[in-house]
mmCIF file of C-alpha atoms and ligand atoms in Angstrom:
data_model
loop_
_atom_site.group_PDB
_atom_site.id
_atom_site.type_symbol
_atom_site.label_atom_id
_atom_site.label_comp_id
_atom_site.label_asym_id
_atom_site.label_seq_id
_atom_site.Cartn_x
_atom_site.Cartn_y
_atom_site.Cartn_z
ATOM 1 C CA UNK A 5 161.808 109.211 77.773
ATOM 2 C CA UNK A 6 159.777 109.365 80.862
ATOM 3 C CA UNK A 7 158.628 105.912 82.192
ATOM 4 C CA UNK A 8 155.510 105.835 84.931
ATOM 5 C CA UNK A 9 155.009 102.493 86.582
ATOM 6 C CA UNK A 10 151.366 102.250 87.864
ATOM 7 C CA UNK A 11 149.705 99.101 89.763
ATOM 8 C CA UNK A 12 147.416 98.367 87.313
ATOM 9 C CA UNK A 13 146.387 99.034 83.720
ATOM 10 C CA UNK A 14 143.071 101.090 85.261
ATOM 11 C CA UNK A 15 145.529 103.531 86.878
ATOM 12 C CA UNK A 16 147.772 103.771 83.284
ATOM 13 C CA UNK A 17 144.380 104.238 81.440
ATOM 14 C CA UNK A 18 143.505 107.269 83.967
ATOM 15 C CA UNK A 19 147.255 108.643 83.817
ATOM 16 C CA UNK A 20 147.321 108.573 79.595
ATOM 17 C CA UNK A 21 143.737 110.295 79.910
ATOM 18 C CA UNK A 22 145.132 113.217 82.105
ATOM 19 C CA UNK A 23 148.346 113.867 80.328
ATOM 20 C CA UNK A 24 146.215 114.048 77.038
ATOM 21 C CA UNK A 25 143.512 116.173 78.861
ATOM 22 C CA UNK A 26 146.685 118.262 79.395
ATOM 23 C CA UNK A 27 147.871 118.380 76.016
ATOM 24 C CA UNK A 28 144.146 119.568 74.670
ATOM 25 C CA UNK A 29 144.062 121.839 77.799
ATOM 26 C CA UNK A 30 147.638 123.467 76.230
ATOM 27 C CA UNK A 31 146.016 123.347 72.489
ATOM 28 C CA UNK A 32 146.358 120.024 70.997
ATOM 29 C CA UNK A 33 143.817 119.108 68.532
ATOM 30 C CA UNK A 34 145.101 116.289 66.136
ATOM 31 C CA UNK A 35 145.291 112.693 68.253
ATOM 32 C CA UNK A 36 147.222 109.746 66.538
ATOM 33 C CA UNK A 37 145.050 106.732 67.844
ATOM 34 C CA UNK A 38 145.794 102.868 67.934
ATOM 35 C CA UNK A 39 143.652 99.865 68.097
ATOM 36 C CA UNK A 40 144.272 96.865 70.001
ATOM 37 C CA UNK A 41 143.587 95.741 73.761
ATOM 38 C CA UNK A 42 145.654 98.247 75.147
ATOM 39 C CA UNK A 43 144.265 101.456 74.777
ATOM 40 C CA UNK A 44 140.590 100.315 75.305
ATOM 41 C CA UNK A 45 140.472 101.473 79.019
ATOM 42 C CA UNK A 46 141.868 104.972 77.957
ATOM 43 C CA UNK A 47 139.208 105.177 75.512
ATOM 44 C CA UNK A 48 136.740 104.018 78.562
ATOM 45 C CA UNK A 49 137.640 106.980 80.129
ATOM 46 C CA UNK A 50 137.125 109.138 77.405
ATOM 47 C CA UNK A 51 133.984 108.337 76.789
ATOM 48 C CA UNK A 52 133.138 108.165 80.283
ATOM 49 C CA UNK A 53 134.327 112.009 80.864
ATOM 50 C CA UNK A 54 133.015 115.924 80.148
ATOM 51 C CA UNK A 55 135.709 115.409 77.645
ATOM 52 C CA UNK A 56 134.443 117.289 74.417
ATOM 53 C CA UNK A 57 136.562 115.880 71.546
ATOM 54 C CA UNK A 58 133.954 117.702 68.651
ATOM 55 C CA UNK A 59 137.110 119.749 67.604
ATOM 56 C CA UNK A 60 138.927 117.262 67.264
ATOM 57 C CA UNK A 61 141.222 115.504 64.870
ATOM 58 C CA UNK A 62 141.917 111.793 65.187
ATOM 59 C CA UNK A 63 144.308 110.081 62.504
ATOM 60 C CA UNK A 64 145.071 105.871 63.207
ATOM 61 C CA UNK A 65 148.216 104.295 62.815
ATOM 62 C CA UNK A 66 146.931 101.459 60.946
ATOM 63 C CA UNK A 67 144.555 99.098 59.115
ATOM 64 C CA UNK A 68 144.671 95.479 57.315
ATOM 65 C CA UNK A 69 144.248 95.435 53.606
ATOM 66 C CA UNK A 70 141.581 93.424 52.194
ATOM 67 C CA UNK A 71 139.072 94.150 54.878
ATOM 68 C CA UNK A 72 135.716 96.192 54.697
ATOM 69 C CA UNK A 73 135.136 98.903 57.472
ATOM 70 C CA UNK A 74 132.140 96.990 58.270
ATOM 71 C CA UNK A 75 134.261 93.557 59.370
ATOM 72 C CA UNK A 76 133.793 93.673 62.795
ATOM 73 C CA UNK A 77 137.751 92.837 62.936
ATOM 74 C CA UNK A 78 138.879 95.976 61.154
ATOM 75 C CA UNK A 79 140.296 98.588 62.828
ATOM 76 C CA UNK A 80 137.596 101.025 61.322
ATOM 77 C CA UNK A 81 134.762 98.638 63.375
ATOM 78 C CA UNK A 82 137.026 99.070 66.494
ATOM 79 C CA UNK A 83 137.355 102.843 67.113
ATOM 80 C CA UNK A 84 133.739 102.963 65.725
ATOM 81 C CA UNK A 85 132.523 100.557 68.715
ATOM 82 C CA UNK A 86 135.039 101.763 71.433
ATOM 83 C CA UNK A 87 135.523 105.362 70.952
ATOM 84 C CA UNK A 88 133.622 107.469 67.838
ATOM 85 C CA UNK A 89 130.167 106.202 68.130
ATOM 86 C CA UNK A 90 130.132 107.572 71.752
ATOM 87 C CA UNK A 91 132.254 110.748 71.461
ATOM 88 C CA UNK A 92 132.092 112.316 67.623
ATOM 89 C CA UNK A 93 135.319 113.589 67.074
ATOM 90 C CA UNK A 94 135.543 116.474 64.453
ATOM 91 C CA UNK A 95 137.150 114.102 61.922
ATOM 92 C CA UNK A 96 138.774 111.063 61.899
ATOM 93 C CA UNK A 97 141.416 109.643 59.133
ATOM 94 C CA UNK A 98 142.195 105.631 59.306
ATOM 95 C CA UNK A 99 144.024 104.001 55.814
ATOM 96 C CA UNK A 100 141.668 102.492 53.493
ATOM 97 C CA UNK A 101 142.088 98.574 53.546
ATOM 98 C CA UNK A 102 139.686 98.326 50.858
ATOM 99 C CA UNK A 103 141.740 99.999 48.594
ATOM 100 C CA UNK A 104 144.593 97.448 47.492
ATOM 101 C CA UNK A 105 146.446 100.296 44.984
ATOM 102 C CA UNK A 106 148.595 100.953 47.982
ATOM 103 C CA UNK A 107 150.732 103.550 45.930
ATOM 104 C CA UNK A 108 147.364 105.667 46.550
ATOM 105 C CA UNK A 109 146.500 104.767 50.019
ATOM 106 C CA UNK A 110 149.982 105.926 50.888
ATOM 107 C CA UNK A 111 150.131 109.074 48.739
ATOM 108 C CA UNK A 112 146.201 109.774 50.647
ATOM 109 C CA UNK A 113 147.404 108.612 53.673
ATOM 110 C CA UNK A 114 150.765 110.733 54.080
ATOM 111 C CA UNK A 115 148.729 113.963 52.567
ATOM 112 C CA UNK A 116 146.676 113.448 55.424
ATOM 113 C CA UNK A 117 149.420 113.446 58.010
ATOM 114 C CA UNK A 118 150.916 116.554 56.483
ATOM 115 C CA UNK A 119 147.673 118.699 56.730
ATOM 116 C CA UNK A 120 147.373 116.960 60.308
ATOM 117 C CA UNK A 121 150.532 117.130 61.980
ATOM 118 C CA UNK A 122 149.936 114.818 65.247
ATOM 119 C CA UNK A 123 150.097 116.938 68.749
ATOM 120 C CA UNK A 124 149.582 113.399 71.109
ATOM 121 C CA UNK A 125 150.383 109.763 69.567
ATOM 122 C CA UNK A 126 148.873 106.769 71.638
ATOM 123 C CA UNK A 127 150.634 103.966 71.060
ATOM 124 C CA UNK A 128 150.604 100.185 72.002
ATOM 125 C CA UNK A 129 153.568 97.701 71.541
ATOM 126 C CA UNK A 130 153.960 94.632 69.929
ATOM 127 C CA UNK A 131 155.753 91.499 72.278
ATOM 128 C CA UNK A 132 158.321 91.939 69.064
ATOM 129 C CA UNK A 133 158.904 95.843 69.912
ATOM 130 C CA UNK A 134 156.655 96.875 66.902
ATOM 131 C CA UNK A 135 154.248 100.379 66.789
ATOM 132 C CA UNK A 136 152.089 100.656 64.318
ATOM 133 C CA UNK A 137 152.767 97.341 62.396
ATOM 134 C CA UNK A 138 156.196 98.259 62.195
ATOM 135 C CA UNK A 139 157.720 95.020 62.364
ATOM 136 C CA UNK A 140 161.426 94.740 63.539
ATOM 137 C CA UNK A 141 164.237 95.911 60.729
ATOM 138 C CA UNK A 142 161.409 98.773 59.491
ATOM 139 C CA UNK A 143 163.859 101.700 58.717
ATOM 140 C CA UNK A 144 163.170 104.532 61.875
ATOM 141 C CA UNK A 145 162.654 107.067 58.916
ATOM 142 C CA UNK A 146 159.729 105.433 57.256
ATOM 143 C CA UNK A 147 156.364 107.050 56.252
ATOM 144 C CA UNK A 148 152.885 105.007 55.349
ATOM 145 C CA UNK A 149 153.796 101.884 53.982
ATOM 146 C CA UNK A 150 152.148 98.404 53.205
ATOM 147 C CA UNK A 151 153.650 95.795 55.526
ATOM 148 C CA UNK A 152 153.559 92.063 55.341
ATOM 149 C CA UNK A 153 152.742 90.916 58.971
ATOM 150 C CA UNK A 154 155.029 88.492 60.709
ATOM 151 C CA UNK A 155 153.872 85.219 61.676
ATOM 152 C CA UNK A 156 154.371 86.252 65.595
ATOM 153 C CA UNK A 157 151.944 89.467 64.677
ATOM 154 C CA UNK A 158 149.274 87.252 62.905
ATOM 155 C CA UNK A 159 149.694 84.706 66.119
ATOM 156 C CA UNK A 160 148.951 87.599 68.381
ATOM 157 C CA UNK A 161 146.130 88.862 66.636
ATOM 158 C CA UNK A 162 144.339 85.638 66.224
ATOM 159 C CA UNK A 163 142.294 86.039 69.271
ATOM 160 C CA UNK A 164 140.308 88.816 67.797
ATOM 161 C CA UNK A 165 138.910 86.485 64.576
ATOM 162 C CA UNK A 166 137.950 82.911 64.411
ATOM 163 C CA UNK A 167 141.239 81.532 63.279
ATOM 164 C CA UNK A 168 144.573 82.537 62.445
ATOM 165 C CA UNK A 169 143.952 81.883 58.941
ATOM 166 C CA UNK A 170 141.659 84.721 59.397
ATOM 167 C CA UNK A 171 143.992 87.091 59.998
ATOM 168 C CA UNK A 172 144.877 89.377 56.817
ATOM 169 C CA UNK A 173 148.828 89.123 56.495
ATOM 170 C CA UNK A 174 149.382 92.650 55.043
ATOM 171 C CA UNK A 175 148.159 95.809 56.300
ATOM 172 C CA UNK A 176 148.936 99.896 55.619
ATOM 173 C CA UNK A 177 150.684 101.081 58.567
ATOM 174 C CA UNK A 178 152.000 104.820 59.329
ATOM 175 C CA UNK A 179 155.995 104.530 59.748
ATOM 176 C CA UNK A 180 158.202 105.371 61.998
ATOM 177 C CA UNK A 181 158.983 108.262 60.707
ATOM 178 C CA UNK A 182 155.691 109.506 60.768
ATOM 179 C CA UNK A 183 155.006 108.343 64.298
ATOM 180 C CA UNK A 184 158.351 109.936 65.550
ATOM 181 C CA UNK A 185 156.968 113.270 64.398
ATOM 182 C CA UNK A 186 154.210 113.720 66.870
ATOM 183 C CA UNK A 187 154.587 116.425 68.995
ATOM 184 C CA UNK A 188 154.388 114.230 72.397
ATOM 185 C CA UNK A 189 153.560 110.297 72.177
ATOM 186 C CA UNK A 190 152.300 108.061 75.205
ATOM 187 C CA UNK A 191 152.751 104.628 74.982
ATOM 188 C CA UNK A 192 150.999 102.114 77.267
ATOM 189 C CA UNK A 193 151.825 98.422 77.371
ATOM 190 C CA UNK A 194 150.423 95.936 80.077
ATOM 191 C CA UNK A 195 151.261 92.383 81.465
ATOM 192 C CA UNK A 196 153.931 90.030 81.732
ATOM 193 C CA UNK A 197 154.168 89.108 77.711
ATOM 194 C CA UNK A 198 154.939 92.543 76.942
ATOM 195 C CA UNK A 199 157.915 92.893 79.389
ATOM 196 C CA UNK A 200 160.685 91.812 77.643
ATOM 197 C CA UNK A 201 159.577 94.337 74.783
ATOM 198 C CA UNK A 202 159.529 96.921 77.115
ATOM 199 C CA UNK A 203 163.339 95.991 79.150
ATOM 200 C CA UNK A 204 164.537 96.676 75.326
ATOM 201 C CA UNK A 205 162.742 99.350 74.222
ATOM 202 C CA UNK A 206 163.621 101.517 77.449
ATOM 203 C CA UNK A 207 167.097 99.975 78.578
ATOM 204 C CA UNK A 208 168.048 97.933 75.371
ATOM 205 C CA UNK A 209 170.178 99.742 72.407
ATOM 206 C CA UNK A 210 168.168 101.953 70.112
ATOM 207 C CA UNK A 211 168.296 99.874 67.001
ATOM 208 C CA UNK A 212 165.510 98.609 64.111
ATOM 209 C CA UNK A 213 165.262 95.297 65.803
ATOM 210 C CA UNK A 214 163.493 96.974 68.415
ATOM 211 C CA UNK A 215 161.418 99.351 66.445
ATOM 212 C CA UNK A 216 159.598 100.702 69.751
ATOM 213 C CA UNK A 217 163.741 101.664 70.989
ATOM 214 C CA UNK A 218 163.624 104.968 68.853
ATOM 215 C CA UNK A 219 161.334 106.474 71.121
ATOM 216 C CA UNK A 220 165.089 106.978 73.160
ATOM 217 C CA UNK A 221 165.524 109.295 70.753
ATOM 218 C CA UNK A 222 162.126 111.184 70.560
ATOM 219 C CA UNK A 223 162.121 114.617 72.968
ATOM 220 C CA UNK A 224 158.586 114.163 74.618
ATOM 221 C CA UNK A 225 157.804 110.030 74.623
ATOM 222 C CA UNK A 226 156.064 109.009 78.044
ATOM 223 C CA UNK A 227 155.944 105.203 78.973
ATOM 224 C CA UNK A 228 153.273 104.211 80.898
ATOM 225 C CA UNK A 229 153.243 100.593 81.931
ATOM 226 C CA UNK A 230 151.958 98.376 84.838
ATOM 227 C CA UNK A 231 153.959 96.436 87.170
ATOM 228 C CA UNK A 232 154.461 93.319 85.224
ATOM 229 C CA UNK A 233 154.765 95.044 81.664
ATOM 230 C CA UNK A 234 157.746 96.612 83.379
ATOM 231 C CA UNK A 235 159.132 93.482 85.652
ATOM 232 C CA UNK A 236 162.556 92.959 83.241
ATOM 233 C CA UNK A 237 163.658 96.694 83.527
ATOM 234 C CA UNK A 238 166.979 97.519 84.962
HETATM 235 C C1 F6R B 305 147.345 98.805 66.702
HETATM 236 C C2 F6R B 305 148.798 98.791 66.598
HETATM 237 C C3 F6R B 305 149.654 97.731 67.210
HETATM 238 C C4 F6R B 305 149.271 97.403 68.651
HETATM 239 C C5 F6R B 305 150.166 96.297 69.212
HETATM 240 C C6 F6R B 305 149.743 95.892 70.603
HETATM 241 O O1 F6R B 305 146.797 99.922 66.022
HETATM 242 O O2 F6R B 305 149.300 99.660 65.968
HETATM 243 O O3 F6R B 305 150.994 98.131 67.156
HETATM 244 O O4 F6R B 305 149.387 98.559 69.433
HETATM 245 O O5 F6R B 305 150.118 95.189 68.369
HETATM 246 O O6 F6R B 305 148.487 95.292 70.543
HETATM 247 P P1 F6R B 305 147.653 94.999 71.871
HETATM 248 O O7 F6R B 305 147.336 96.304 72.457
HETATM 249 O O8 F6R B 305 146.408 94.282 71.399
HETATM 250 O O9 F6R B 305 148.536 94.167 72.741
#
């Protein structure tokens, strides 16, 4: 696990966008994509570059049941507004939240990860150590699955809709498993809240409780965090 310290989260956005400009330069073509605050600037600088992404594959780690891609809170509207409407990617995969048979969405969803086998996963963290919405105890060798979100996942999210009753409390979430099998995965996190997260995920005990701590294990994870995301590391 490499971990890169940068002074601020413009300077992690522009080091994730040239070590994935690397990857494409050395033939990836499938990126696993999250939503959230956190990757926004790298997606900035995508669509701000020459980059041409028209050959490429993007497949997301997640989406909330019960919402239509329309909502301006699902994760379908996000990478719409922040990243596809100004850079067409080839194709793009994200679960289905409409469709509440999740037996399907998961058979779909885990067909589509074995025709697309991911070359770079972005990744942001959760202050409880989660990727994806892997919440803590998720087993480290689970595929797409529908999770129940935690009541500290549904407080953190509440900014984005009007009130945290708002907030759907299940989504469809690629697993761990699925995540660990990209080929290379960058993970950015930023700001004091998500330090703690971070202390445990790098220096802590690879364990369940800490679902982001099995990137320890994974044999190309970068970290790339700014100074007070990575203020309680040894
Ligand atoms: C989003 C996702 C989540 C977020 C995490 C951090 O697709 O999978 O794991 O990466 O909740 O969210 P932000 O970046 O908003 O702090």
């Amino acid at each position: 696990m490499q971990v890169i310290i940068t002074e601020n989260k413009i300077a992690a956005s522009k080091k994730a966008f040239s070590l994935l400009q690397q990857d494409i330069a050395q033939g990836a073509t499938v990126l696993g994509l999250a939503t959230g605050s956190t990757p926004v600037g790298l997606y900035d600088e995508i669509c701000a570059s020459e980059l041409d992404c028209s050959a490429l594959t993007a497949v997301n780690l997640d989406e909330y049941v019960g919402i239509a891609p329309t909502n301006p809170q699902s994760y379908h509207h996000f990478m719409h507004q922040h990243l596809f409407s100004k850079k067409p990617f080839k194709q793009s995969f994200i679960p289905d939240g409409t469709n509440r048979n999740a037996d399907e969405v998961i058979a779909e969803y885990n067909q589509v990860l074995a025709d697309h086998p991911i070359d770079t996963q972005i990744l942001g963290i959760g202050q409880n150590g989660h990727i994806g919405f892997n919440e803590p105890g998720t087993p480290f060798d689970s595929q797409t699955h529908k999770v129940q979100l935690t009541a500290s996942t549904i407080a953190a999210n509440a900014r984005f809709f009007a009130s945290p009753a708002e907030v759907p409390s299940e989504a469809y979430t690629m697993g761990i498993g699925s995540i660990m099998q990209a080929k290379h995965i960058i993970l950015m996190a930023f700001g004091e809240q998500k330090a703690a997260a971070i202390a445990a995920t790098v220096d802590g005990e690879v364990t369940p409780a800490v679902p982001a701590s099995v990137l320890q294990t994974h044999p190309n994870a970068t970290i790339i965090i700014d100074r007070p995301a990575a203020s309680q590391l040894r």
